[in-house]
Amino acid sequence: MRELAGIAALFAGLWPAAAEAGFRTPESLVRNVYAHYGDGAPELSKGLPRDAVTARQFFDAPLRRAWSAPRVEPYDFLVQSPSWQLGPVTIAVVRRQYDKTYVAANFDNRGRKVALNFVLVNGPDGWLITDIESAHDSLRMFLEQFRK
C-alpha cells in the first residue's frame, strides 16, 4: 500500500510539468498567444513573455531556445510592430499536412492589416508552435537575424 501511495505521489508531481506545455487545439494556442496583446490585465497586455515557462508552453524545443535567447529586435514579430492596438483576431485552420497544421491569424494593428501563418505540431504535451510565417520572413529567421 505504501508503494502504491509513493507511485501516486510521483505521478501527481509530474502532472503539472506536463500540463504546462502545449494546448488542446491549434486554435486555442493562437488565441492564447494574442491574449497577451490586449488592453486588459497588465500582465496580459505586454506581449508574449520571453521567459522559459512561456517558451515551454507555446513553442517546440528548437524555437524555445531562440524565443528566450537575449536579442535586440526592432519590433514584436507576433504583431509586426513595436507597439499594438489590435482589432479582432480571426483564426482559421487553413491546412493540415502530414505532422503540421497551418493556422492563419488575421487582425488589424493600429489600422494596418496583419496576416500571419502559424505552423503548429501536435506532440505528447499538446499543440506547439514550430514556426510563424509572415509575408516577408518567418519567426525563426527573424529571431536568428536579431540575436545578440
PDB file of C-alpha atoms in Angstrom:
ATOM      1  CA  MET A   1       0.000   0.000   0.000  1.00  0.00           C
ATOM      2  CA  ARG A   2       2.852   2.353   0.888  1.00  0.00           C
ATOM      3  CA  GLU A   3       4.484   1.725  -2.507  1.00  0.00           C
ATOM      4  CA  LEU A   4       1.213   2.492  -4.281  1.00  0.00           C
ATOM      5  CA  ALA A   5       0.939   5.811  -2.434  1.00  0.00           C
ATOM      6  CA  GLY A   6       4.544   6.616  -3.426  1.00  0.00           C
ATOM      7  CA  ILE A   7       3.848   5.902  -7.090  1.00  0.00           C
ATOM      8  CA  ALA A   8       0.682   8.036  -6.979  1.00  0.00           C
ATOM      9  CA  ALA A   9       2.655  10.906  -5.424  1.00  0.00           C
ATOM     10  CA  LEU A  10       5.319  10.581  -8.121  1.00  0.00           C
ATOM     11  CA  PHE A  11       2.734  10.831 -10.902  1.00  0.00           C
ATOM     12  CA  ALA A  12       0.989  13.722  -9.166  1.00  0.00           C
ATOM     13  CA  GLY A  13       4.326  15.545  -9.028  1.00  0.00           C
ATOM     14  CA  LEU A  14       4.936  15.006 -12.736  1.00  0.00           C
ATOM     15  CA  TRP A  15       1.436  16.012 -13.860  1.00  0.00           C
ATOM     16  CA  PRO A  16       1.836  19.834 -13.556  1.00  0.00           C
ATOM     17  CA  ALA A  17       5.049  19.799 -15.592  1.00  0.00           C
ATOM     18  CA  ALA A  18       3.331  18.002 -18.463  1.00  0.00           C
ATOM     19  CA  ALA A  19       0.261  20.203 -18.257  1.00  0.00           C
ATOM     20  CA  GLU A  20       2.330  23.403 -18.640  1.00  0.00           C
ATOM     21  CA  ALA A  21       3.260  22.703 -22.264  1.00  0.00           C
ATOM     22  CA  GLY A  22       1.048  22.820 -25.317  1.00  0.00           C
ATOM     23  CA  PHE A  23      -2.656  23.366 -25.963  1.00  0.00           C
ATOM     24  CA  ARG A  24      -5.577  21.080 -26.820  1.00  0.00           C
ATOM     25  CA  THR A  25      -6.402  22.629 -30.214  1.00  0.00           C
ATOM     26  CA  PRO A  26      -4.462  24.669 -32.782  1.00  0.00           C
ATOM     27  CA  GLU A  27      -6.995  27.491 -32.485  1.00  0.00           C
ATOM     28  CA  SER A  28      -6.646  27.680 -28.691  1.00  0.00           C
ATOM     29  CA  LEU A  29      -2.874  28.023 -28.997  1.00  0.00           C
ATOM     30  CA  VAL A  30      -3.134  31.016 -31.352  1.00  0.00           C
ATOM     31  CA  ARG A  31      -5.952  32.548 -29.299  1.00  0.00           C
ATOM     32  CA  ASN A  32      -3.752  32.317 -26.190  1.00  0.00           C
ATOM     33  CA  VAL A  33      -0.816  33.994 -27.979  1.00  0.00           C
ATOM     34  CA  TYR A  34      -2.944  37.044 -28.761  1.00  0.00           C
ATOM     35  CA  ALA A  35      -4.465  37.126 -25.273  1.00  0.00           C
ATOM     36  CA  HIS A  36      -1.101  38.687 -24.281  1.00  0.00           C
ATOM     37  CA  TYR A  37      -1.679  41.675 -26.590  1.00  0.00           C
ATOM     38  CA  GLY A  38      -4.884  43.114 -25.181  1.00  0.00           C
ATOM     39  CA  ASP A  39      -5.882  46.149 -23.166  1.00  0.00           C
ATOM     40  CA  GLY A  40      -6.949  44.083 -20.154  1.00  0.00           C
ATOM     41  CA  ALA A  41      -4.918  42.937 -17.169  1.00  0.00           C
ATOM     42  CA  PRO A  42      -1.397  44.443 -17.126  1.00  0.00           C
ATOM     43  CA  GLU A  43       0.280  41.004 -17.046  1.00  0.00           C
ATOM     44  CA  LEU A  44      -1.602  40.058 -20.231  1.00  0.00           C
ATOM     45  CA  SER A  45      -1.005  43.301 -22.142  1.00  0.00           C
ATOM     46  CA  LYS A  46       2.779  43.370 -22.519  1.00  0.00           C
ATOM     47  CA  GLY A  47       3.137  40.891 -25.364  1.00  0.00           C
ATOM     48  CA  LEU A  48       4.061  37.223 -25.145  1.00  0.00           C
ATOM     49  CA  PRO A  49       6.674  36.882 -22.358  1.00  0.00           C
ATOM     50  CA  ARG A  50      10.213  35.753 -23.250  1.00  0.00           C
ATOM     51  CA  ASP A  51      10.717  33.563 -20.172  1.00  0.00           C
ATOM     52  CA  ALA A  52      11.418  29.820 -20.185  1.00  0.00           C
ATOM     53  CA  VAL A  53       7.997  28.860 -18.782  1.00  0.00           C
ATOM     54  CA  THR A  54       6.149  30.694 -21.572  1.00  0.00           C
ATOM     55  CA  ALA A  55       8.545  29.330 -24.205  1.00  0.00           C
ATOM     56  CA  ARG A  56       7.879  25.768 -22.999  1.00  0.00           C
ATOM     57  CA  GLN A  57       4.129  26.330 -23.092  1.00  0.00           C
ATOM     58  CA  PHE A  58       3.979  27.783 -26.628  1.00  0.00           C
ATOM     59  CA  PHE A  59       6.990  26.604 -28.682  1.00  0.00           C
ATOM     60  CA  ASP A  60       8.665  23.379 -29.776  1.00  0.00           C
ATOM     61  CA  ALA A  61      12.170  22.696 -28.397  1.00  0.00           C
ATOM     62  CA  PRO A  62      14.323  24.405 -31.080  1.00  0.00           C
ATOM     63  CA  LEU A  63      12.150  27.533 -31.128  1.00  0.00           C
ATOM     64  CA  ARG A  64      12.026  27.679 -27.308  1.00  0.00           C
ATOM     65  CA  ARG A  65      15.728  28.413 -27.122  1.00  0.00           C
ATOM     66  CA  ALA A  66      15.535  31.090 -29.802  1.00  0.00           C
ATOM     67  CA  TRP A  67      12.458  32.726 -28.203  1.00  0.00           C
ATOM     68  CA  SER A  68      14.140  33.002 -24.786  1.00  0.00           C
ATOM     69  CA  ALA A  69      17.625  33.974 -26.028  1.00  0.00           C
ATOM     70  CA  PRO A  70      18.809  37.562 -25.500  1.00  0.00           C
ATOM     71  CA  ARG A  71      18.408  39.734 -28.581  1.00  0.00           C
ATOM     72  CA  VAL A  72      17.711  43.229 -29.800  1.00  0.00           C
ATOM     73  CA  GLU A  73      14.850  43.391 -32.265  1.00  0.00           C
ATOM     74  CA  PRO A  74      13.171  46.402 -33.890  1.00  0.00           C
ATOM     75  CA  TYR A  75       9.589  45.150 -33.414  1.00  0.00           C
ATOM     76  CA  ASP A  76       7.455  42.353 -32.000  1.00  0.00           C
ATOM     77  CA  PHE A  77       7.148  39.745 -34.742  1.00  0.00           C
ATOM     78  CA  LEU A  78       3.792  38.461 -33.442  1.00  0.00           C
ATOM     79  CA  VAL A  79       2.102  41.815 -34.123  1.00  0.00           C
ATOM     80  CA  GLN A  80       4.553  43.055 -36.792  1.00  0.00           C
ATOM     81  CA  SER A  81       5.092  46.327 -34.917  1.00  0.00           C
ATOM     82  CA  PRO A  82       6.897  47.760 -31.864  1.00  0.00           C
ATOM     83  CA  SER A  83       3.503  48.704 -30.371  1.00  0.00           C
ATOM     84  CA  TRP A  84      -0.029  47.451 -30.738  1.00  0.00           C
ATOM     85  CA  GLN A  85      -3.698  48.108 -30.509  1.00  0.00           C
ATOM     86  CA  LEU A  86      -5.239  45.041 -32.069  1.00  0.00           C
ATOM     87  CA  GLY A  87      -8.650  44.719 -33.596  1.00  0.00           C
ATOM     88  CA  PRO A  88     -10.474  41.378 -33.539  1.00  0.00           C
ATOM     89  CA  VAL A  89      -8.233  38.419 -34.372  1.00  0.00           C
ATOM     90  CA  THR A  90      -9.645  35.860 -36.787  1.00  0.00           C
ATOM     91  CA  ILE A  91      -8.174  32.388 -36.537  1.00  0.00           C
ATOM     92  CA  ALA A  92      -8.698  29.575 -39.030  1.00  0.00           C
ATOM     93  CA  VAL A  93      -7.049  26.242 -39.752  1.00  0.00           C
ATOM     94  CA  VAL A  94      -6.055  26.528 -43.406  1.00  0.00           C
ATOM     95  CA  ARG A  95      -4.170  23.277 -43.993  1.00  0.00           C
ATOM     96  CA  ARG A  96      -3.273  20.009 -42.325  1.00  0.00           C
ATOM     97  CA  GLN A  97      -0.198  18.488 -43.894  1.00  0.00           C
ATOM     98  CA  TYR A  98       1.487  15.361 -42.519  1.00  0.00           C
ATOM     99  CA  ASP A  99       2.558  16.257 -38.970  1.00  0.00           C
ATOM    100  CA  LYS A 100       1.963  20.022 -39.289  1.00  0.00           C
ATOM    101  CA  THR A 101      -1.136  22.175 -39.133  1.00  0.00           C
ATOM    102  CA  TYR A 102      -1.192  25.686 -40.589  1.00  0.00           C
ATOM    103  CA  VAL A 103      -3.352  28.259 -38.830  1.00  0.00           C
ATOM    104  CA  ALA A 104      -3.980  31.722 -40.268  1.00  0.00           C
ATOM    105  CA  ALA A 105      -4.255  34.662 -37.879  1.00  0.00           C
ATOM    106  CA  ASN A 106      -5.546  37.929 -39.327  1.00  0.00           C
ATOM    107  CA  PHE A 107      -6.072  41.179 -37.468  1.00  0.00           C
ATOM    108  CA  ASP A 108      -5.784  44.925 -37.686  1.00  0.00           C
ATOM    109  CA  ASN A 109      -2.961  46.607 -35.726  1.00  0.00           C
ATOM    110  CA  ARG A 110      -3.421  50.382 -35.488  1.00  0.00           C
ATOM    111  CA  GLY A 111      -5.122  50.499 -38.897  1.00  0.00           C
ATOM    112  CA  ARG A 112      -2.651  48.159 -40.636  1.00  0.00           C
ATOM    113  CA  LYS A 113      -3.777  44.685 -41.699  1.00  0.00           C
ATOM    114  CA  VAL A 114      -1.578  41.843 -40.453  1.00  0.00           C
ATOM    115  CA  ALA A 115      -1.689  38.242 -41.675  1.00  0.00           C
ATOM    116  CA  LEU A 116       0.454  35.508 -40.140  1.00  0.00           C
ATOM    117  CA  ASN A 117       0.518  31.756 -40.664  1.00  0.00           C
ATOM    118  CA  PHE A 118       1.290  29.699 -37.581  1.00  0.00           C
ATOM    119  CA  VAL A 119       2.954  26.349 -38.286  1.00  0.00           C
ATOM    120  CA  LEU A 120       1.951  24.020 -35.448  1.00  0.00           C
ATOM    121  CA  VAL A 121       2.830  20.484 -34.414  1.00  0.00           C
ATOM    122  CA  ASN A 122       0.911  18.209 -32.079  1.00  0.00           C
ATOM    123  CA  GLY A 123       3.173  16.460 -29.596  1.00  0.00           C
ATOM    124  CA  PRO A 124       2.604  14.430 -26.453  1.00  0.00           C
ATOM    125  CA  ASP A 125       2.006  17.631 -24.459  1.00  0.00           C
ATOM    126  CA  GLY A 126      -0.388  19.231 -26.966  1.00  0.00           C
ATOM    127  CA  TRP A 127      -0.092  21.756 -29.785  1.00  0.00           C
ATOM    128  CA  LEU A 128       3.091  23.841 -30.056  1.00  0.00           C
ATOM    129  CA  ILE A 129       4.433  26.461 -32.487  1.00  0.00           C
ATOM    130  CA  THR A 130       7.249  25.267 -34.727  1.00  0.00           C
ATOM    131  CA  ASP A 131       7.326  28.497 -36.796  1.00  0.00           C
ATOM    132  CA  ILE A 132       5.278  31.532 -37.789  1.00  0.00           C
ATOM    133  CA  GLU A 133       5.355  32.876 -41.339  1.00  0.00           C
ATOM    134  CA  SER A 134       4.762  36.460 -42.431  1.00  0.00           C
ATOM    135  CA  ALA A 135       4.704  37.745 -45.996  1.00  0.00           C
ATOM    136  CA  HIS A 136       8.416  38.599 -45.693  1.00  0.00           C
ATOM    137  CA  ASP A 137      10.047  36.079 -43.373  1.00  0.00           C
ATOM    138  CA  SER A 138       9.493  33.616 -40.541  1.00  0.00           C
ATOM    139  CA  LEU A 139       9.819  33.839 -36.781  1.00  0.00           C
ATOM    140  CA  ARG A 140      12.842  31.507 -36.847  1.00  0.00           C
ATOM    141  CA  MET A 141      14.677  33.695 -39.380  1.00  0.00           C
ATOM    142  CA  PHE A 142      13.659  36.865 -37.534  1.00  0.00           C
ATOM    143  CA  LEU A 143      14.956  35.639 -34.171  1.00  0.00           C
ATOM    144  CA  GLU A 144      18.213  34.437 -35.739  1.00  0.00           C
ATOM    145  CA  GLN A 145      18.740  37.757 -37.514  1.00  0.00           C
ATOM    146  CA  PHE A 146      18.392  39.851 -34.347  1.00  0.00           C
ATOM    147  CA  ARG A 147      20.254  37.549 -31.985  1.00  0.00           C
ATOM    148  CA  LYS A 148      22.873  39.282 -29.791  1.00  0.00           C
TER     149      LYS A 148
END
